[in-house]
Structures are given as C-alpha cells and as structure tokens.
PDB file of C-alpha atoms in Angstrom:
ATOM      1  CA  MET A   1      27.243 -36.869  -9.826  1.00 43.00           C
ATOM      2  CA  ALA A   2      25.129 -35.670  -6.886  1.00 42.00           C
ATOM      3  CA  ALA A   3      26.905 -33.557  -4.262  1.00 43.00           C
ATOM      4  CA  ARG A   4      27.586 -35.376  -0.984  1.00 43.00           C
ATOM      5  CA  GLY A   5      25.581 -33.922   1.981  1.00 45.00           C
ATOM      6  CA  PHE A   6      27.554 -32.089   4.668  1.00 40.00           C
ATOM      7  CA  ARG A   7      27.690 -34.149   7.863  1.00 48.00           C
ATOM      8  CA  LEU A   8      29.376 -33.449  11.189  1.00 43.00           C
ATOM      9  CA  SER A   9      31.341 -36.103  12.974  1.00 49.00           C
ATOM     10  CA  VAL A  10      30.396 -37.113  16.531  1.00 42.00           C
ATOM     11  CA  THR A  11      33.335 -35.101  17.872  1.00 45.00           C
ATOM     12  CA  GLN A  12      32.352 -32.032  15.877  1.00 47.00           C
ATOM     13  CA  ARG A  13      28.736 -32.248  17.077  1.00 48.00           C
ATOM     14  CA  SER A  14      29.908 -32.502  20.696  1.00 47.00           C
ATOM     15  CA  LEU A  15      32.137 -29.458  20.302  1.00 46.00           C
ATOM     16  CA  LEU A  16      29.248 -27.508  18.767  1.00 43.00           C
ATOM     17  CA  VAL A  17      26.965 -28.305  21.715  1.00 39.00           C
ATOM     18  CA  VAL A  18      29.684 -27.232  24.180  1.00 37.00           C
ATOM     19  CA  ALA A  19      30.175 -23.976  22.281  1.00 44.00           C
ATOM     20  CA  ILE A  20      26.430 -23.206  22.303  1.00 39.00           C
ATOM     21  CA  LEU A  21      26.188 -23.864  26.049  1.00 40.00           C
ATOM     22  CA  ALA A  22      29.235 -21.693  26.702  1.00 42.00           C
ATOM     23  CA  VAL A  23      27.705 -18.777  24.769  1.00 36.00           C
ATOM     24  CA  ALA A  24      24.415 -19.155  26.659  1.00 42.00           C
ATOM     25  CA  PHE A  25      26.180 -19.235  30.038  1.00 39.00           C
ATOM     26  CA  PHE A  26      28.252 -16.164  29.173  1.00 37.00           C
ATOM     27  CA  GLY A  27      25.107 -14.276  28.204  1.00 41.00           C
ATOM     28  CA  TYR A  28      23.449 -15.146  31.525  1.00 35.00           C
ATOM     29  CA  TRP A  29      26.576 -14.190  33.484  1.00 33.00           C
ATOM     30  CA  ALA A  30      26.936 -10.879  31.671  1.00 35.00           C
ATOM     31  CA  THR A  31      23.266 -10.006  32.251  1.00 34.00           C
ATOM     32  CA  SER A  32      23.458 -10.814  35.968  1.00 35.00           C
ATOM     33  CA  ARG A  33      26.705  -8.884  36.355  1.00 32.00           C
ATOM     34  CA  SER A  34      25.400  -5.787  34.628  1.00 31.00           C
ATOM     35  CA  SER A  35      22.209  -5.742  36.676  1.00 32.00           C
ATOM     36  CA  GLY A  36      24.184  -5.593  39.939  1.00 35.00           C
ATOM     37  CA  ALA A  37      21.840  -8.155  41.515  1.00 36.00           C
ATOM     38  CA  THR A  38      23.228 -10.391  44.221  1.00 38.00           C
ATOM     39  CA  PRO A  39      21.502 -13.761  44.544  1.00 42.00           C
ATOM     40  CA  PRO A  40      20.627 -14.454  48.172  1.00 45.00           C
ATOM     41  CA  PRO A  41      22.575 -17.244  49.846  1.00 48.00           C
ATOM     42  CA  SER A  42      20.684 -20.467  50.456  1.00 40.00           C
ATOM     43  CA  SER A  43      20.639 -19.860  54.229  1.00 42.00           C
ATOM     44  CA  ALA A  44      18.462 -16.728  54.017  1.00 61.00           C
ATOM     45  CA  SER A  45      15.295 -18.177  55.602  1.00 82.00           C
ATOM     46  CA  ALA A  46      14.394 -16.908  59.071  1.00 85.00           C
ATOM     47  CA  PRO A  47      14.417 -19.588  61.799  1.00 89.00           C
ATOM     48  CA  VAL A  48      10.971 -20.750  62.922  1.00 86.00           C
ATOM     49  CA  PRO A  49      10.323 -19.849  66.598  1.00 85.00           C
ATOM     50  CA  ALA A  50       9.978 -22.757  69.024  1.00 92.00           C
ATOM     51  CA  THR A  51       6.650 -23.400  70.731  1.00 95.00           C
ATOM     52  CA  ALA A  52       6.267 -22.338  74.331  1.00 94.00           C
ATOM     53  CA  ALA A  53       5.907 -25.996  75.342  1.00 96.00           C
ATOM     54  CA  ASP A  54       9.167 -26.968  73.643  1.00 96.00           C
ATOM     55  CA  ALA A  55      10.939 -23.963  75.141  1.00 97.00           C
ATOM     56  CA  GLN A  56       9.630 -24.794  78.610  1.00 97.00           C
ATOM     57  CA  LYS A  57      10.979 -28.339  78.269  1.00 97.00           C
ATOM     58  CA  GLN A  58      14.380 -27.083  77.108  1.00 98.00           C
ATOM     59  CA  LEU A  59      14.467 -24.487  79.894  1.00 98.00           C
ATOM     60  CA  ALA A  60      14.059 -27.249  82.470  1.00 98.00           C
ATOM     61  CA  GLU A  61      17.063 -29.032  80.957  1.00 98.00           C
ATOM     62  CA  LEU A  62      19.426 -26.053  81.172  1.00 98.00           C
ATOM     63  CA  LYS A  63      22.059 -26.182  83.875  1.00 98.00           C
ATOM     64  CA  ILE A  64      21.814 -23.457  86.524  1.00 98.00           C
ATOM     65  CA  ALA A  65      25.140 -21.876  87.453  1.00 98.00           C
ATOM     66  CA  ASP A  66      26.591 -18.502  88.366  1.00 96.00           C
ATOM     67  CA  ARG A  67      28.034 -16.448  85.536  1.00 94.00           C
ATOM     68  CA  THR A  68      31.798 -16.710  85.479  1.00 93.00           C
ATOM     69  CA  GLY A  69      32.464 -13.031  84.746  1.00 90.00           C
ATOM     70  CA  MET A  70      34.036 -11.341  81.727  1.00 95.00           C
ATOM     71  CA  ASP A  71      37.727 -11.882  82.501  1.00 95.00           C
ATOM     72  CA  GLY A  72      39.573 -12.632  79.263  1.00 96.00           C
ATOM     73  CA  TYR A  73      36.600 -11.756  77.047  1.00 97.00           C
ATOM     74  CA  SER A  74      36.886  -9.885  73.755  1.00 97.00           C
ATOM     75  CA  ARG A  75      34.685  -9.839  70.667  1.00 96.00           C
ATOM     76  CA  GLU A  76      37.702 -10.890  68.620  1.00 97.00           C
ATOM     77  CA  LYS A  77      37.462 -14.307  70.278  1.00 98.00           C
ATOM     78  CA  PHE A  78      34.162 -14.753  68.421  1.00 98.00           C
ATOM     79  CA  PRO A  79      35.096 -14.247  64.734  1.00 97.00           C
ATOM     80  CA  HIS A  80      31.955 -12.848  63.161  1.00 95.00           C
ATOM     81  CA  TRP A  81      30.443 -11.660  59.915  1.00 96.00           C
ATOM     82  CA  ASP A  82      31.884 -14.592  57.969  1.00 96.00           C
ATOM     83  CA  SER A  83      31.462 -14.916  54.220  1.00 95.00           C
ATOM     84  CA  GLN A  84      28.195 -16.705  53.398  1.00 94.00           C
ATOM     85  CA  GLY A  85      28.712 -16.991  49.656  1.00 92.00           C
ATOM     86  CA  SER A  86      27.586 -14.843  46.711  1.00 86.00           C
ATOM     87  CA  GLY A  87      29.818 -12.041  48.024  1.00 88.00           C
ATOM     88  CA  CYS A  88      27.723 -11.640  51.193  1.00 94.00           C
ATOM     89  CA  ASP A  89      28.820 -11.770  54.816  1.00 96.00           C
ATOM     90  CA  THR A  90      26.609 -12.769  57.747  1.00 97.00           C
ATOM     91  CA  ARG A  91      25.486  -9.211  58.533  1.00 96.00           C
ATOM     92  CA  GLU A  92      24.439  -8.610  54.948  1.00 96.00           C
ATOM     93  CA  VAL A  93      22.519 -11.893  54.799  1.00 96.00           C
ATOM     94  CA  VAL A  94      20.525 -10.942  57.908  1.00 97.00           C
ATOM     95  CA  LEU A  95      19.762  -7.481  56.518  1.00 97.00           C
ATOM     96  CA  LYS A  96      18.503  -9.086  53.309  1.00 96.00           C
ATOM     97  CA  ARG A  97      16.527 -11.730  55.208  1.00 97.00           C
ATOM     98  CA  ASP A  98      14.881  -9.392  57.725  1.00 97.00           C
ATOM     99  CA  GLY A  99      14.058  -6.557  55.329  1.00 97.00           C
ATOM    100  CA  THR A 100      11.439  -5.918  52.681  1.00 97.00           C
ATOM    101  CA  ASP A 101      12.288  -4.904  49.092  1.00 97.00           C
ATOM    102  CA  VAL A 102      15.978  -4.795  49.967  1.00 96.00           C
ATOM    103  CA  LYS A 103      18.154  -3.654  47.073  1.00 95.00           C
ATOM    104  CA  THR A 104      21.855  -4.438  47.038  1.00 94.00           C
ATOM    105  CA  VAL A 105      24.894  -3.648  44.929  1.00 92.00           C
ATOM    106  CA  LYS A 106      27.378  -6.196  43.589  1.00 84.00           C
ATOM    107  CA  ASP A 107      29.281  -6.485  46.867  1.00 84.00           C
ATOM    108  CA  CYS A 108      25.982  -7.273  48.685  1.00 92.00           C
ATOM    109  CA  LYS A 109      25.766  -3.939  50.516  1.00 92.00           C
ATOM    110  CA  ALA A 110      22.139  -2.924  51.105  1.00 95.00           C
ATOM    111  CA  THR A 111      21.366   0.381  49.396  1.00 95.00           C
ATOM    112  CA  SER A 112      17.650   0.574  50.189  1.00 96.00           C
ATOM    113  CA  GLY A 113      14.829  -1.351  51.812  1.00 97.00           C
ATOM    114  CA  THR A 114      12.474  -1.356  54.769  1.00 98.00           C
ATOM    115  CA  TRP A 115      13.175  -3.012  58.108  1.00 98.00           C
ATOM    116  CA  LYS A 116      10.894  -3.453  61.128  1.00 98.00           C
ATOM    117  CA  SER A 117      12.796  -3.968  64.368  1.00 98.00           C
ATOM    118  CA  VAL A 118      11.292  -6.835  66.376  1.00 97.00           C
ATOM    119  CA  TYR A 119      12.425  -5.261  69.659  1.00 98.00           C
ATOM    120  CA  ASP A 120      10.385  -2.052  69.369  1.00 98.00           C
ATOM    121  CA  ASP A 121       8.267  -2.367  66.173  1.00 98.00           C
ATOM    122  CA  GLU A 122      10.008   0.684  64.707  1.00 98.00           C
ATOM    123  CA  THR A 123      10.417   0.888  60.929  1.00 98.00           C
ATOM    124  CA  TRP A 124      13.678   1.967  59.293  1.00 98.00           C
ATOM    125  CA  THR A 125      14.658   2.631  55.692  1.00 97.00           C
ATOM    126  CA  LYS A 126      18.432   2.921  56.152  1.00 96.00           C
ATOM    127  CA  ALA A 127      20.584  -0.105  56.895  1.00 96.00           C
ATOM    128  CA  THR A 128      22.859   2.129  58.968  1.00 95.00           C
ATOM    129  CA  ASP A 129      20.032   2.571  61.514  1.00 97.00           C
ATOM    130  CA  LEU A 130      20.172  -1.140  62.329  1.00 97.00           C
ATOM    131  CA  ASP A 131      22.527  -3.395  64.235  1.00 97.00           C
ATOM    132  CA  ILE A 132      22.643  -7.148  63.859  1.00 98.00           C
ATOM    133  CA  ASP A 133      21.941  -8.334  67.381  1.00 98.00           C
ATOM    134  CA  HIS A 134      23.049 -11.675  68.778  1.00 98.00           C
ATOM    135  CA  MET A 135      20.020 -12.980  70.661  1.00 98.00           C
ATOM    136  CA  VAL A 136      22.393 -14.478  73.233  1.00 98.00           C
ATOM    137  CA  PRO A 137      25.144 -11.837  73.265  1.00 98.00           C
ATOM    138  CA  LEU A 138      28.758 -12.854  72.789  1.00 98.00           C
ATOM    139  CA  GLY A 139      29.766 -11.641  76.249  1.00 98.00           C
ATOM    140  CA  GLN A 140      26.785 -13.393  77.824  1.00 98.00           C
ATOM    141  CA  ALA A 141      27.848 -16.619  76.103  1.00 98.00           C
ATOM    142  CA  TRP A 142      31.409 -16.162  77.342  1.00 98.00           C
ATOM    143  CA  ALA A 143      30.206 -15.859  80.938  1.00 98.00           C
ATOM    144  CA  SER A 144      27.951 -18.910  80.675  1.00 98.00           C
ATOM    145  CA  GLY A 145      30.265 -21.454  79.091  1.00 98.00           C
ATOM    146  CA  ALA A 146      31.788 -20.211  75.837  1.00 98.00           C
ATOM    147  CA  ARG A 147      35.131 -19.308  77.446  1.00 97.00           C
ATOM    148  CA  THR A 148      36.022 -23.021  77.247  1.00 97.00           C
ATOM    149  CA  TRP A 149      35.004 -23.431  73.591  1.00 98.00           C
ATOM    150  CA  THR A 150      37.311 -23.652  70.624  1.00 98.00           C
ATOM    151  CA  THR A 151      37.578 -20.610  68.380  1.00 98.00           C
ATOM    152  CA  GLU A 152      35.783 -22.593  65.679  1.00 98.00           C
ATOM    153  CA  LYS A 153      32.750 -23.158  67.924  1.00 98.00           C
ATOM    154  CA  ARG A 154      32.673 -19.503  68.975  1.00 98.00           C
ATOM    155  CA  GLU A 155      32.780 -18.543  65.293  1.00 98.00           C
ATOM    156  CA  GLN A 156      29.824 -20.832  64.563  1.00 98.00           C
ATOM    157  CA  PHE A 157      27.903 -19.263  67.446  1.00 98.00           C
ATOM    158  CA  ALA A 158      28.619 -15.711  66.250  1.00 98.00           C
ATOM    159  CA  ASN A 159      27.475 -16.444  62.675  1.00 98.00           C
ATOM    160  CA  ASP A 160      24.611 -18.877  63.322  1.00 98.00           C
ATOM    161  CA  LEU A 161      21.886 -18.390  60.716  1.00 97.00           C
ATOM    162  CA  THR A 162      20.136 -21.663  61.565  1.00 97.00           C
ATOM    163  CA  ARG A 163      19.171 -21.015  65.179  1.00 97.00           C
ATOM    164  CA  PRO A 164      17.193 -17.839  66.147  1.00 97.00           C
ATOM    165  CA  GLN A 165      20.419 -16.046  67.079  1.00 98.00           C
ATOM    166  CA  LEU A 166      20.699 -13.078  64.694  1.00 98.00           C
ATOM    167  CA  PHE A 167      18.224 -10.225  64.162  1.00 97.00           C
ATOM    168  CA  ALA A 168      18.276  -6.787  62.532  1.00 98.00           C
ATOM    169  CA  VAL A 169      17.154  -4.379  65.276  1.00 98.00           C
ATOM    170  CA  THR A 170      17.180  -0.684  66.116  1.00 98.00           C
ATOM    171  CA  ASP A 171      20.824   0.130  66.759  1.00 97.00           C
ATOM    172  CA  ASN A 172      20.439   1.991  70.059  1.00 97.00           C
ATOM    173  CA  LEU A 173      18.411  -0.885  71.538  1.00 97.00           C
ATOM    174  CA  ASN A 174      21.178  -3.310  70.668  1.00 97.00           C
ATOM    175  CA  GLN A 175      23.584  -1.008  72.475  1.00 97.00           C
ATOM    176  CA  GLN A 176      21.257  -0.803  75.509  1.00 97.00           C
ATOM    177  CA  LYS A 177      21.008  -4.589  75.633  1.00 98.00           C
ATOM    178  CA  SER A 178      24.773  -5.042  75.374  1.00 97.00           C
ATOM    179  CA  ASP A 179      25.653  -8.382  77.060  1.00 97.00           C
ATOM    180  CA  LYS A 180      22.653  -8.476  79.391  1.00 97.00           C
ATOM    181  CA  ALA A 181      20.485 -11.540  80.087  1.00 98.00           C
ATOM    182  CA  PRO A 182      16.645 -11.348  80.270  1.00 98.00           C
ATOM    183  CA  ASP A 183      16.733 -10.728  84.034  1.00 97.00           C
ATOM    184  CA  GLN A 184      18.728  -7.562  83.262  1.00 97.00           C
ATOM    185  CA  TRP A 185      17.155  -6.345  79.996  1.00 98.00           C
ATOM    186  CA  LYS A 186      14.017  -7.057  77.973  1.00 98.00           C
ATOM    187  CA  PRO A 187      12.853  -5.598  74.630  1.00 98.00           C
ATOM    188  CA  PRO A 188      10.515  -2.614  75.071  1.00 98.00           C
ATOM    189  CA  LEU A 189       7.947  -4.339  72.821  1.00 98.00           C
ATOM    190  CA  VAL A 190       6.164  -6.563  75.368  1.00 98.00           C
ATOM    191  CA  ALA A 191       4.368  -8.422  72.569  1.00 97.00           C
ATOM    192  CA  PHE A 192       7.763  -9.849  71.538  1.00 98.00           C
ATOM    193  CA  TRP A 193       8.640 -11.206  74.982  1.00 98.00           C
ATOM    194  CA  CYS A 194       7.276 -14.690  74.274  1.00 97.00           C
ATOM    195  CA  THR A 195       9.396 -15.072  71.140  1.00 97.00           C
ATOM    196  CA  TYR A 196      12.371 -13.451  72.845  1.00 98.00           C
ATOM    197  CA  ALA A 197      12.226 -16.016  75.644  1.00 98.00           C
ATOM    198  CA  THR A 198      11.770 -19.030  73.359  1.00 98.00           C
ATOM    199  CA  ASP A 199      14.593 -17.880  71.072  1.00 98.00           C
ATOM    200  CA  TRP A 200      16.943 -17.276  74.008  1.00 98.00           C
ATOM    201  CA  ILE A 201      16.209 -20.715  75.426  1.00 98.00           C
ATOM    202  CA  VAL A 202      16.636 -22.479  72.077  1.00 98.00           C
ATOM    203  CA  VAL A 203      20.059 -20.906  71.525  1.00 98.00           C
ATOM    204  CA  LYS A 204      21.331 -21.576  75.041  1.00 98.00           C
ATOM    205  CA  HIS A 205      20.017 -25.138  74.947  1.00 98.00           C
ATOM    206  CA  TYR A 206      21.576 -25.930  71.572  1.00 98.00           C
ATOM    207  CA  TYR A 207      24.997 -24.638  72.651  1.00 98.00           C
ATOM    208  CA  GLY A 208      24.863 -26.098  76.155  1.00 98.00           C
ATOM    209  CA  LEU A 209      25.204 -22.742  77.900  1.00 98.00           C
ATOM    210  CA  THR A 210      24.227 -22.272  81.550  1.00 98.00           C
ATOM    211  CA  ILE A 211      21.663 -19.907  83.047  1.00 98.00           C
ATOM    212  CA  THR A 212      21.373 -18.287  86.452  1.00 98.00           C
ATOM    213  CA  GLN A 213      18.359 -18.728  88.702  1.00 98.00           C
ATOM    214  CA  ALA A 214      17.381 -15.083  88.127  1.00 98.00           C
ATOM    215  CA  GLU A 215      17.631 -15.625  84.375  1.00 98.00           C
ATOM    216  CA  LYS A 216      15.421 -18.735  84.600  1.00 98.00           C
ATOM    217  CA  THR A 217      12.821 -16.839  86.620  1.00 98.00           C
ATOM    218  CA  ALA A 218      12.736 -14.020  84.053  1.00 98.00           C
ATOM    219  CA  LEU A 219      12.407 -16.485  81.168  1.00 98.00           C
ATOM    220  CA  THR A 220       9.614 -18.372  82.940  1.00 98.00           C
ATOM    221  CA  ASP A 221       7.703 -15.110  83.466  1.00 98.00           C
ATOM    222  CA  MET A 222       8.149 -14.183  79.792  1.00 98.00           C
ATOM    223  CA  LEU A 223       6.896 -17.604  78.635  1.00 97.00           C
ATOM    224  CA  ARG A 224       3.616 -16.928  80.470  1.00 96.00           C
ATOM    225  CA  ARG A 225       2.879 -14.345  77.777  1.00 94.00           C
ATOM    226  CA  CYS A 226       2.854 -17.013  75.060  1.00 95.00           C
TER     227      CYS A 226
END
C-alpha cells in the first residue's frame, strides 16, 4: 500500500507563515539594534524658504504693536525638545537634519558629523559647538503675543519642525541673538539676510504674532537683498 503524502492543514500552514515572518522580523531588529543606527524621524526635511513676494505679502498682514515686555516670561513656559520618535528629541532631529554625514548612537546623540552654520557660514565638526536656535526666539514670541497662548501652543511653537523655526547655528551667535528682533540683531552673514527675513515673517505670520514698526522697517530692508 503506497504511503500517504504528508500534508499540512490550513491552520498549520498559517502558523508556519507567521513563524517565518517572526524569525525574519527578529533578524532585522537584531541587525538594526547591533548596528546602533537610529532611523531619522519622518519630519527631518528642512522647511523650504518662502519667496520674497510671499514674505512681503505676509509682512503687510502682520499687526503692528508695541512689545509687551518680558514680565512673567520663562523658558519653562515653552516646553521644548520634545520626543520626535525613534528615540530622538527635537534638538537631535535638527542636528541630524542640518548636518552632513551625521553619525548617532542608539539614543540618537550625534557623535560625529559636519555642520555649516547659516548665520556665519562657519563649519563645525562637534555637535557641542552648535545651539539649536529658534528663528523667532521664545522671549520675542512672549513679548509679541505668546503670553496669552496655552502651554500646548507654546510647546508647538518651541518644537516646530514644519515652519522655518529651528536651525543649528554657532553657539555664541545664538547667545548674542538672545531674544532680539531683526531691528536689534542680524546674522553677520549678510548673504543670509534675505532668508532670515522671509523665515522670520513666515513664523510670525503663521502664529499670529505682532511686530513693531522698527521691526517691520528692518525686515523690509532685509527683503531688498532677495
């Protein structure tokens, strides 16, 4: 009598497929874990600068008002460096986005790379030589409307990777800028003034922040370099 062929039931075949997929996934996970590579979050693309024409239109729409002062301000009222997924916080995402050949460890800390600061065109090879600058500083936002925002909106503002709000720049320039508006401080790299002005306007316009007349004059002058 001929031997009966070995056949798997539908349930057994399904379990076998699941087992094969599980083994494959574990192999991929183990390889990625051992390599120490951190996949970049999906929001790692740099914002595209606005055109001078668009920025000029938005500038005309901004409300002119005196700054309200810094009473009650603290950086803690703008929760920042939120988690952005894949073990990375906002600062680490910007360092990865703005650098070249950036290498990271498992917790997303940058261990090497090259960064060119847009404010002075200086090149750095240590992440510790860079600050993540808020294009519109937190204190400047506070004095031009953010004092009335919810904490959630201030957190969005401080971690905004969609608008041109966050840049890796030479640390001492970030400290020089502090909370100053363009009528009080401009990047030393004059070639960046056009982009600086359009970015500033885009951020203030999106968040409905006010500007002073002196600030508007400075921005208008900078847009002439576009």
